[in-house]
Coordinates of C-alpha atoms and ligand atoms in Angstrom, one line a residue:
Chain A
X1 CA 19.6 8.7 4.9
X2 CA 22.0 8.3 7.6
X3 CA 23.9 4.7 7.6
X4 CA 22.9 1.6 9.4
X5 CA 23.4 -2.1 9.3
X6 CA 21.1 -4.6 7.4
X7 CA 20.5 -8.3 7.9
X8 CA 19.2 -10.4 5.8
X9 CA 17.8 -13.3 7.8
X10 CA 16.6 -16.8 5.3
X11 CA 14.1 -17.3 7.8
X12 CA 11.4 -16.0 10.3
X13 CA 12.7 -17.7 13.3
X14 CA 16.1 -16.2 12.2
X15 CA 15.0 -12.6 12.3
X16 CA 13.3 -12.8 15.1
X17 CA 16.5 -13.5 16.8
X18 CA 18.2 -11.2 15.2
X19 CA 15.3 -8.3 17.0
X20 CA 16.0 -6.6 20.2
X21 CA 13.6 -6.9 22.7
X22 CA 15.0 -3.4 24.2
X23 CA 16.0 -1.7 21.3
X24 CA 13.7 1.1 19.7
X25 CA 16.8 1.2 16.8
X26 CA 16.4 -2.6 15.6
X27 CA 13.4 -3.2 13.5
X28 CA 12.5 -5.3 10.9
X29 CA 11.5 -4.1 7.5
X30 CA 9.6 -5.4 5.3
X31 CA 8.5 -3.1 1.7
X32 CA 10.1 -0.3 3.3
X33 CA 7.6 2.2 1.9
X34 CA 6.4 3.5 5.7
X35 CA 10.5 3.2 6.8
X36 CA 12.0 4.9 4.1
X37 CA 9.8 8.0 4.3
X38 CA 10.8 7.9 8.0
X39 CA 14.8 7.9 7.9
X40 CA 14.6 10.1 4.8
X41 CA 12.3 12.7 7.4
X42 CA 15.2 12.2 10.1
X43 CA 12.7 11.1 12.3
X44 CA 13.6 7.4 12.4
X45 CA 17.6 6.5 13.1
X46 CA 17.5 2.7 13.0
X47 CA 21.2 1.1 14.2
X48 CA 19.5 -2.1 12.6
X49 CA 17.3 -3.3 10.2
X50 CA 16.1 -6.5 9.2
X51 CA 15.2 -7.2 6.1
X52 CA 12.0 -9.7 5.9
X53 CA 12.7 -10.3 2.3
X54 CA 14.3 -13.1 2.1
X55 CA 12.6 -15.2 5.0
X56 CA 10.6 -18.0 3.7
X57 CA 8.5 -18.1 0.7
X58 CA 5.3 -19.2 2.4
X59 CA 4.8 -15.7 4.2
X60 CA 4.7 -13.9 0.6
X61 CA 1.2 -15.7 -0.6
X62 CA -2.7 -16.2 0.0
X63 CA -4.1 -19.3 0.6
X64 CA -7.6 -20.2 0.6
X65 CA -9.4 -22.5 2.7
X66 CA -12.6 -23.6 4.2
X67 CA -12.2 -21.1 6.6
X68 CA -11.4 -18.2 5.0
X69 CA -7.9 -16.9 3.7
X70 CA -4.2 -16.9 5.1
X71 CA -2.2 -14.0 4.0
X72 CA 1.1 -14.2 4.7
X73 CA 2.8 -10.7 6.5
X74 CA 5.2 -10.4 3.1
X75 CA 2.4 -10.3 0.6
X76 CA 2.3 -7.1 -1.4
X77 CA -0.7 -5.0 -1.4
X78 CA -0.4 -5.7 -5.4
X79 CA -0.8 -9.4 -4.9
X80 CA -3.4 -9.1 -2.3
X81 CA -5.4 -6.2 -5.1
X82 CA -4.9 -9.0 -8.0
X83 CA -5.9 -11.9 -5.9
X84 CA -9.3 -13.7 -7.3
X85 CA -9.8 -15.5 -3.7
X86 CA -9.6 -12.0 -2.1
X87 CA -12.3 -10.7 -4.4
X88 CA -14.4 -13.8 -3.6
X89 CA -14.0 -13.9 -0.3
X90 CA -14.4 -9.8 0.7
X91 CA -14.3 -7.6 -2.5
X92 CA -14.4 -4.6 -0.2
X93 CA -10.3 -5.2 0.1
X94 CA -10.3 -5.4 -3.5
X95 CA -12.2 -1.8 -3.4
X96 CA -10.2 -0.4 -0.9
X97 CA -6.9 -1.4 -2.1
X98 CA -7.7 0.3 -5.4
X99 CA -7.5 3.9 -3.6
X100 CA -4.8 2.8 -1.6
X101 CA -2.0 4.7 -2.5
X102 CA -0.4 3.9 -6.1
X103 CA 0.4 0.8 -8.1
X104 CA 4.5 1.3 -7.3
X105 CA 3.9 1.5 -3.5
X106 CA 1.5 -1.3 -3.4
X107 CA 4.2 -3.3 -5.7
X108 CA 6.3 -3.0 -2.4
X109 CA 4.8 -2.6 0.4
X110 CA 3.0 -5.7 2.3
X111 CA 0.4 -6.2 4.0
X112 CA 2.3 -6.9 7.4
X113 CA 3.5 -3.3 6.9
X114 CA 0.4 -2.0 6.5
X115 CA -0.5 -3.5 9.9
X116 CA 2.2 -2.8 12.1
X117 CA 2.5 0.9 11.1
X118 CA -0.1 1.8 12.9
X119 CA -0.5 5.0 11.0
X120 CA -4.4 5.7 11.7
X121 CA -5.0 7.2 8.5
X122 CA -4.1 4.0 6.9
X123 CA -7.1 1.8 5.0
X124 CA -6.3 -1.6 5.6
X125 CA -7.1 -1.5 9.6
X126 CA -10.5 -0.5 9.8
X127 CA -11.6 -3.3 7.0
X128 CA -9.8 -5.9 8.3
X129 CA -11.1 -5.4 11.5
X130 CA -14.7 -5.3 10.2
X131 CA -14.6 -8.3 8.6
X132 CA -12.8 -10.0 12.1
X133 CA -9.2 -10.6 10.6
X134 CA -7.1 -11.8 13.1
X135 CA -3.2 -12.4 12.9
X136 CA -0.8 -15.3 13.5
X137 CA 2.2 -13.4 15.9
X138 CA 5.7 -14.8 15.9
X139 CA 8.0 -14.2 18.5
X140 CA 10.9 -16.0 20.5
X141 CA 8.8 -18.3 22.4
X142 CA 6.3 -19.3 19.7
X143 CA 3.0 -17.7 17.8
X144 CA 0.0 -16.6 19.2
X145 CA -2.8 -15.7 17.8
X146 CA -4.5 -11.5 18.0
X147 CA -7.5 -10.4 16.5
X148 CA -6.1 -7.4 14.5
X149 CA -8.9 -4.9 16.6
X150 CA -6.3 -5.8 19.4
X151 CA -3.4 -4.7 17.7
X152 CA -3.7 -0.8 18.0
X153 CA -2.8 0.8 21.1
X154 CA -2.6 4.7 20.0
X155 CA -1.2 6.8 17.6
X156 CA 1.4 4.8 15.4
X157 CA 1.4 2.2 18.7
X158 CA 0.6 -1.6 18.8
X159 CA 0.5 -4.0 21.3
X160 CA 3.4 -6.2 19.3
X161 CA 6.4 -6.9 21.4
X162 CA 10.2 -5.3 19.5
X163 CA 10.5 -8.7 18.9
X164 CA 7.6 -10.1 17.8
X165 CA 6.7 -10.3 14.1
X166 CA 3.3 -10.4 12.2
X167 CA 3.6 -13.7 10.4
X168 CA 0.2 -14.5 8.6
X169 CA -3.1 -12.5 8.3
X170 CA -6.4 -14.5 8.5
X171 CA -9.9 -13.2 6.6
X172 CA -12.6 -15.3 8.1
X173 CA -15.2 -16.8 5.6
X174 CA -17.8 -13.6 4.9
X175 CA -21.2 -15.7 4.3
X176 CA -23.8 -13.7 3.9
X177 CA -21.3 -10.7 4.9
X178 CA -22.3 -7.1 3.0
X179 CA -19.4 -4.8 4.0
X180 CA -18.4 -1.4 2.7
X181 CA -15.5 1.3 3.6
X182 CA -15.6 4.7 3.1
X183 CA -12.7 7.5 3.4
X184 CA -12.9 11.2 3.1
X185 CA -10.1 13.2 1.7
X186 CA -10.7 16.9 2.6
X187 CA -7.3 17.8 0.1
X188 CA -6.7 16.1 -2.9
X189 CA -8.4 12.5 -3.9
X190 CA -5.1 10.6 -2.8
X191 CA -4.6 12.9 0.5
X192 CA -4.9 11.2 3.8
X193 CA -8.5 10.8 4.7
X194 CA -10.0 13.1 7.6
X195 CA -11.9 10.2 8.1
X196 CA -12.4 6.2 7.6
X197 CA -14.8 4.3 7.9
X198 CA -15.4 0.8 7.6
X199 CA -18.7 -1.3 7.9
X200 CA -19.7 -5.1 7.7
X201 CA -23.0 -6.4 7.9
X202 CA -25.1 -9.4 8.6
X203 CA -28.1 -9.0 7.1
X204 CA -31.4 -9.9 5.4
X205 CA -32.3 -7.1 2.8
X206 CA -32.7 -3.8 4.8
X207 CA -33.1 -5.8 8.0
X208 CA -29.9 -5.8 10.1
X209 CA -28.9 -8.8 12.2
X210 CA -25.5 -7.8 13.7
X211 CA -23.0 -4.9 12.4
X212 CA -18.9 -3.9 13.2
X213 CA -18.6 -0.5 12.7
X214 CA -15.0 0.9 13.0
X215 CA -13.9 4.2 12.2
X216 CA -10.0 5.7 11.6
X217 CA -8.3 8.5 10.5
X218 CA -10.3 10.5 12.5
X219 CA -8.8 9.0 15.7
X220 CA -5.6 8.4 17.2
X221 CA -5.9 4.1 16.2
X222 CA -8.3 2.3 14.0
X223 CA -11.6 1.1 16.3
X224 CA -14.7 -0.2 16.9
X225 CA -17.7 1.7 18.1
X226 CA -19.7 -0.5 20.0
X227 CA -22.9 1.9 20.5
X228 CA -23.4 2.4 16.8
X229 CA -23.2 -1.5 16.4
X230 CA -25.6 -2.1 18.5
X231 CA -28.3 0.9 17.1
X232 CA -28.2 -0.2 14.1
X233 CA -28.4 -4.5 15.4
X234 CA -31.8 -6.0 14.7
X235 CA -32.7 -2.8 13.2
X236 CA -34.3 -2.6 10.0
X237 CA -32.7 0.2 8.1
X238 CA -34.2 3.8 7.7
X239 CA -32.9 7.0 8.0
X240 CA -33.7 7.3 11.7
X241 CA -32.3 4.4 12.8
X242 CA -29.2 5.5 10.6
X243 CA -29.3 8.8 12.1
X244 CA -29.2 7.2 15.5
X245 CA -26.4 5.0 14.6
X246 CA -24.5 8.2 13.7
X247 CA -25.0 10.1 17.1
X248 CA -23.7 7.6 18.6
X249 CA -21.0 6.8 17.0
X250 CA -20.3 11.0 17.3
X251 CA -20.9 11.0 20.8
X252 CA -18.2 7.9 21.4
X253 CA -15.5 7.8 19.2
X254 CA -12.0 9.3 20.7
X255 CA -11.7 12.0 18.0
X256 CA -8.0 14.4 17.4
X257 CA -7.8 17.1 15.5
X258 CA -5.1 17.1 12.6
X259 CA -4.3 19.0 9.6
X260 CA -7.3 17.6 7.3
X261 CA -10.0 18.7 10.3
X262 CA -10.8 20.0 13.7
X263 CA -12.6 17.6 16.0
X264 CA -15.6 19.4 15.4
X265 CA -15.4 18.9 11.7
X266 CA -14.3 15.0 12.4
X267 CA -17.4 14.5 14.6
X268 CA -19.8 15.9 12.2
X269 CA -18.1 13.9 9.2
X270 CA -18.2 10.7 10.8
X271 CA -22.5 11.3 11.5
X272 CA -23.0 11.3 8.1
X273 CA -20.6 8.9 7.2
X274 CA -22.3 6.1 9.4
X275 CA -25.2 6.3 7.3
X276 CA -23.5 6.8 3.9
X277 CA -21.4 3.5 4.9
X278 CA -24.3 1.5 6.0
X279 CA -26.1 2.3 2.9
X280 CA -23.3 1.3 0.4
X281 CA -22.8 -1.9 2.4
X282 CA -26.5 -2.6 1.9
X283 CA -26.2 -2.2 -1.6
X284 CA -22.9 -3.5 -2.0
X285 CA -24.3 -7.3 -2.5
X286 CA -24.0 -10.3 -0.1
X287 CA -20.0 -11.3 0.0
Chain B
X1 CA 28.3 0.5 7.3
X2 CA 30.4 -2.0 5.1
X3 CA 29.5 -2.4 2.3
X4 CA 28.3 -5.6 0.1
X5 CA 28.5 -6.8 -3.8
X6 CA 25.3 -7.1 -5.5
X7 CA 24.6 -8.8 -8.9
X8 CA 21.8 -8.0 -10.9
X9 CA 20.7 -7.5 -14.4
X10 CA 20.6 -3.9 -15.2
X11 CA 18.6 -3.1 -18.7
X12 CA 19.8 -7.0 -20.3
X13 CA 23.4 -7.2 -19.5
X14 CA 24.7 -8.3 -15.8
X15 CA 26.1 -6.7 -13.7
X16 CA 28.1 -6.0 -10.1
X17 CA 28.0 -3.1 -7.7
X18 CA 29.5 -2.1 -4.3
X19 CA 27.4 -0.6 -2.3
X20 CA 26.0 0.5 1.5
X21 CA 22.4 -0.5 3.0
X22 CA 21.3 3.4 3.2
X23 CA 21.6 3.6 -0.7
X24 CA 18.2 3.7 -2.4
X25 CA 18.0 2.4 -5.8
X26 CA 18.1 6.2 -8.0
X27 CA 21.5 7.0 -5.7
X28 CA 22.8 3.9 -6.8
X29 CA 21.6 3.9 -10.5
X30 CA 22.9 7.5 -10.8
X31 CA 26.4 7.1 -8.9
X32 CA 27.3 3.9 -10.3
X33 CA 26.0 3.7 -13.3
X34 CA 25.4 7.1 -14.9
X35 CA 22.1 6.6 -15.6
X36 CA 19.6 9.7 -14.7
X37 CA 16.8 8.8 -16.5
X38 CA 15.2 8.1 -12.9
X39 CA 15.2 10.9 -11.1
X40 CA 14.5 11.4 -7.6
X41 CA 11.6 14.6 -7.1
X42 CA 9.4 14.4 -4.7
X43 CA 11.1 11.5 -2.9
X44 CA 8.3 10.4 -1.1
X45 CA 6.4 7.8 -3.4
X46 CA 4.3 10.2 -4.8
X47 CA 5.1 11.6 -8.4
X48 CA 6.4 8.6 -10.3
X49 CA 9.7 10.2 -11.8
X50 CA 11.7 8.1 -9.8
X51 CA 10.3 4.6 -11.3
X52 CA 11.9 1.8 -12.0
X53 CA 10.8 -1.8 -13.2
X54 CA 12.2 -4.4 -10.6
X55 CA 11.8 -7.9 -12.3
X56 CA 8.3 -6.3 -14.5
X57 CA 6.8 -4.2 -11.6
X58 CA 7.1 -0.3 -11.1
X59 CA 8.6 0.5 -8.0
X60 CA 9.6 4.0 -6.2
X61 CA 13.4 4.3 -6.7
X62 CA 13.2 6.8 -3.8
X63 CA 11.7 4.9 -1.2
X64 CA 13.5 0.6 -2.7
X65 CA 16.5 0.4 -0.8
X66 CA 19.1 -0.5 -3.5
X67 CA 20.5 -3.9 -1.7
X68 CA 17.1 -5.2 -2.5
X69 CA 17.7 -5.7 -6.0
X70 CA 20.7 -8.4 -5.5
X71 CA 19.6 -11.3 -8.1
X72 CA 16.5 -8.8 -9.5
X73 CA 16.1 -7.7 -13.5
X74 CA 16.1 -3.8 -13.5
X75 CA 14.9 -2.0 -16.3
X76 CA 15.4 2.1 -16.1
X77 CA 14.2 3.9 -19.2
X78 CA 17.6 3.3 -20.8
X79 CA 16.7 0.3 -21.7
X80 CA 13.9 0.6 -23.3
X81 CA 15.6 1.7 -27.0
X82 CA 17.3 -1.5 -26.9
X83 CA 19.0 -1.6 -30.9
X84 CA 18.9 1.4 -31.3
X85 CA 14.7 1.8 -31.4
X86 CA 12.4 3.5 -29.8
X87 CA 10.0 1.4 -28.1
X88 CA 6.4 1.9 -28.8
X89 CA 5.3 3.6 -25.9
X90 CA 8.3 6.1 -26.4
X91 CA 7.3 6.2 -30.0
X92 CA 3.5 7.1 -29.5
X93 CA 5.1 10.0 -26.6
X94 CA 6.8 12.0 -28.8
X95 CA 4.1 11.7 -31.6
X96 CA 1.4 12.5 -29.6
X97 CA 3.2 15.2 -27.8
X98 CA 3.1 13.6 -24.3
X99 CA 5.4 16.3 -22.4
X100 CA 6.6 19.9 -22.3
X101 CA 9.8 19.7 -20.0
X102 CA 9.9 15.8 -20.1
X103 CA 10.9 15.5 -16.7
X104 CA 8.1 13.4 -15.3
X105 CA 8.2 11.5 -19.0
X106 CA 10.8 7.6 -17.8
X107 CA 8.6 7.3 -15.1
X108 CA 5.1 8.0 -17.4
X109 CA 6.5 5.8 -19.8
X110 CA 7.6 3.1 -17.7
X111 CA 4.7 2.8 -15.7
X112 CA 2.5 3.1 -19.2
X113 CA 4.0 0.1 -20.2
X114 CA 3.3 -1.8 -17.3
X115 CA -0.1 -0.7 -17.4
X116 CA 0.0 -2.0 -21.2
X117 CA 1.3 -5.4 -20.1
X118 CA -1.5 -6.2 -17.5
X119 CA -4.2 -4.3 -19.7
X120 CA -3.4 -4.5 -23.5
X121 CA -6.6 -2.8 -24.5
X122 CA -7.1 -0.3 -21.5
X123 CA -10.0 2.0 -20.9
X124 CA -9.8 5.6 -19.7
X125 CA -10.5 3.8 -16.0
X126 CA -7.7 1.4 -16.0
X127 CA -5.3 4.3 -17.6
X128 CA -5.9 6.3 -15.2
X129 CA -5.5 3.8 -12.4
X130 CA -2.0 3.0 -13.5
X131 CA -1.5 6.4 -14.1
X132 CA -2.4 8.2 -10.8
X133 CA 0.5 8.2 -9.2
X134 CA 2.5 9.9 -11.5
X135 CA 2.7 13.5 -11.7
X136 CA 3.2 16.0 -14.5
X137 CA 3.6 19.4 -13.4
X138 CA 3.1 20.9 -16.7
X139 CA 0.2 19.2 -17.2
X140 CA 0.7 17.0 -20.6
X141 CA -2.5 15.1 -18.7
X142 CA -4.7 14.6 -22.1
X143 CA -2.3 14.0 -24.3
X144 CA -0.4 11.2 -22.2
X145 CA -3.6 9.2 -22.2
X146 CA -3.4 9.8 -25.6
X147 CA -0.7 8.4 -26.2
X148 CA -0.7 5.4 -24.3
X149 CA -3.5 4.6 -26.1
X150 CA -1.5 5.1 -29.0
X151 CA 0.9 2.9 -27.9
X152 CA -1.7 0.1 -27.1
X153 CA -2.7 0.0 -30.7
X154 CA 1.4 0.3 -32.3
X155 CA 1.9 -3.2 -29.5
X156 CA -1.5 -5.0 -31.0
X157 CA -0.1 -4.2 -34.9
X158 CA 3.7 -5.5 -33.7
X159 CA 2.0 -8.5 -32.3
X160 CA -0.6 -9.4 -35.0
Ligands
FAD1 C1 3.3 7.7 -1.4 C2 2.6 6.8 -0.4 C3 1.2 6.9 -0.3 C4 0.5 6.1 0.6 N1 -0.8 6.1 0.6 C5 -1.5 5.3 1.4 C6 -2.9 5.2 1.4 O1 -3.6 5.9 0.6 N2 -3.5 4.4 2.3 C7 -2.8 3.6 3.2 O2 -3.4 2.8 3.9 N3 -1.5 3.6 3.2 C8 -0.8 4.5 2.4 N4 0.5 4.5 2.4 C9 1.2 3.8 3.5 C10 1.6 2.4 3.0 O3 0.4 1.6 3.1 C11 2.6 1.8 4.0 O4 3.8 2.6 3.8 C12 2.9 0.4 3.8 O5 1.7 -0.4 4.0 C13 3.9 -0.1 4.7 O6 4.3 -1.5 4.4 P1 5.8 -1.8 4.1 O7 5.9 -3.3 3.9 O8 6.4 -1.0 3.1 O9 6.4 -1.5 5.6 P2 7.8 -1.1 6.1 O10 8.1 0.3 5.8 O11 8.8 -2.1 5.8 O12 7.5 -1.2 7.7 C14 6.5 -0.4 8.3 C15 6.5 -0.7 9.8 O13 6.0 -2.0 10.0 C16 7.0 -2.8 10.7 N5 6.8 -4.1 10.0 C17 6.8 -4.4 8.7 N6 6.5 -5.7 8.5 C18 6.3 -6.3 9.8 C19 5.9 -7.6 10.2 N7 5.7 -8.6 9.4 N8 5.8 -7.7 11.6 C20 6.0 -6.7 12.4 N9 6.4 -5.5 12.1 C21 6.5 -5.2 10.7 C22 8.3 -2.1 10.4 O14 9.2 -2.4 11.4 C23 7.8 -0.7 10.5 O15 7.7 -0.2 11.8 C24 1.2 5.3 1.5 C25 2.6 5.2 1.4 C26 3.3 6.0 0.5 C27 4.8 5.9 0.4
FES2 S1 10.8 10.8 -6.4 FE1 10.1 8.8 -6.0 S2 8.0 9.0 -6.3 FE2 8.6 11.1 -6.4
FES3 S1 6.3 17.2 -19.1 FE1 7.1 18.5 -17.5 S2 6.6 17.5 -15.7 FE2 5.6 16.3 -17.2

């Protein structure tokens, strides 16, 4: 990797000033897992990074309240697999994580990396926006607050400002919630998928009261597809209303073609794939 | 870039390097320290031989910057034979058979253990698991899981 200059900030409010709001070549990094690969492909030249790793302790755990969970942007993916409050609260992240790469990059990488890279094919976007995570963003003049189906403008693209930082990730409570994600690796089991998708569910038995449906991988960002959500709403479940959910969600979703599938091949994928997902939610059990 | 002193603890005894941000941990465990038991191969996080434990937890040499490891404990696979013996996992390796060209073998090994520490009595599931992001291109497959299950029972009969 070519050279650059790292800073170490103790603090969040530190490293945000230490950001360039202009400045493509100044990011911060956090695992360094998504970065790494980057510089070491020459397709990244950072003049300089800074380091999250030492900022404040309390951005590196999961707390659990009566509203659901705080994650903070520095947890690992490792922490976040091995958490017992995850598992209560949505054991579908506790699923998901488990194909998620390996154990050594989730030892390193966090969850505010997994966010911000806005790589589609990632899993972590299309659950968390099924279950209606939303994040707390820092920048110079204070946090807001984005749900994380804001976040993603396009192909590794967010709405996040140069110098704005994911601090914390919140998991609403999931009551009643039956949610399920799905991916579909046309290569090897550990490829890429061709296709995510990720569903959540309010429902009693088959009969469905409201439904996020978001799809990935086979898009340019991780998003919602409001005309299968509302097929399958107030539905009860059969294979006809699940085959209508799936046209629509063929006949609206943004698709590109890539190296693990034509749009064609995408579009036909993700049809099936509604229903699969609704299905396995179904079954999955009540969060 | 300057460079900066780190400190850590490299396989039990402390220690000091010089070095420059860009410097992943294998560069900086193979240029300053001779050791080339992790070696970098695929260099993108995939195939495991580049593993090291970072205070108990495998990480990806190739893609850990090496300045991250100021104030860490790092154990490479040369410091596993502390005294002189094996450990048991390397033990239960070499008499199950667990390699052909032993390239991919540190990071199996490493990794294994870890797996060992979280799981002591791990099933083909959980192996596997731990296991599937390490690679072994000639295909010692069967007989690693062998032998980490060798090695689970050689830890219960040290610990009992
Ligand atoms: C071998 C391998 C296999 C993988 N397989 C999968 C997989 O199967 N599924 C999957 O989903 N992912 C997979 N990944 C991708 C992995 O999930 C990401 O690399 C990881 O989540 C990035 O997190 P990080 O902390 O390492 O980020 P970094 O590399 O440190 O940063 C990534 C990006 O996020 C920005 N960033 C980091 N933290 C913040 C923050 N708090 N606020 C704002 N911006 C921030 C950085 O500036 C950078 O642009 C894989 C990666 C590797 C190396
Ligand atoms: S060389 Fe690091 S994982 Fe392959
Ligand atoms: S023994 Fe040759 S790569 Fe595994």
């Amino acid at each position: 990797m070519i050279p650059f200059e790292l800073a170490e900030p103790k603090s969040l409010t530190e490293a945000i000033k230490l950001l360039a709001p202009d400045d493509a070549m100044v990011r911060p990094i956090a695992g360094g897992t998504a970065l790494m690969l980057m510089m070491k492909a020459g397709v990244f030249h950072p003049t300089r990074l800074v380091s999250l790793g030492k900022i404040e302790k309390k951005y590196s755990g999961i707390a659990a309240g009566k509203d659901g969970l705080r994650i903070g942007a520095m947890t690992t993916l490792s922490a976040l697999e091995q958490s017992l409050d995850m598992k209560k609260l949505a054991p579908v992240i506790t699923r998901t994580l488990r194909t998620l790469s390996n154990v050594r990059v989730r030892n390193v990488a966090t969850v505010g990396g997994a966010l911000a890279h806005a790589d589609p094919h990632m899993d972590l976007p299309p659950v968390l926006i099924a279950l209606g995570a939303s994040m707390s963003i820092a920048g110079p003049s204070g946090e807001r607050e984005l749900a994380v189906e804001d976040l993603f403008t396009g192909y590794y693209e967010t709405v996040l400002q140069k110098n704005e930082l994911i601090a914390e990730v919140r998991v609403p409570s999931q009551d009643g919630t039956r949610a399920a994600y799905m991916k579909v690796t046309t290569g090897s089991a550990d490829d890429w998928p061709a296709l995510g998708v990720a569903v959540a569910l309010q429902s009693d038995g088959n009969a469905v009261k409201s439904a996020r449906v978001v799809v990935s991988a086979a898009t340019s960002k991780a998003m919602r597809l409001p005309g299968a959500e509302a097929a399958l709403a107030g539905q009860r479940i059969d294979d006809k209303i699940l085959a209508r959910a799936g046209e629509a969600a063929a006949n609206e979703a943004d698709f590109i073609a890539d190296v693990r599938g034509s749009v064609s091949y995408k579009r036909e994928l993700l049809r099936v794939y509604i229903g699969r997902a609704v299905r396995a939610a179904l079954e999955s059990g009540a969060h | 870039m300057t460079a900066r002193t780190i400190h850590f603890t490299l396989n039990g005894a402390p220690v000091t390097a010089d070095i420059k941000p860009h410097h992943n941990l294998v560069e900086l465990l193979q240029t300053h320290f001779g050791l080339t038991g992790a070696r970098e191969s695929c260099g993108q996080g995939l195939c495991g031989c580049c593993t090291v434990l970072v205070d108990g937890r495998a990480v990806s040499g190739c893609l850990f910057l090496a300045v991250r490891i100021d104030g860490t404990e790092v154990v490479t696979i040369e410091g596993l034979d502390a005294g002189g013996k094996l450990n048991p996992m390397q033990e239960a390796f070499v008499e199950t058979g667990a390699f052909q060209c032993g390239y991919c073998t540190p990071g199996f090994i490493l990794m294994a253990n870890q797996l060992l520490d979280a799981h002591p009595d791990p099933d083909d599931d959980q192996i596997r698991h731990y296991l599937s992001g390490n690679l072994c291109r000639c295909a010692a497959y069967p007989q690693i899981i062998d032998a980490v299950k060798l090695a689970a029972k050689k830890r219960k009969t040290i610990a009992a």
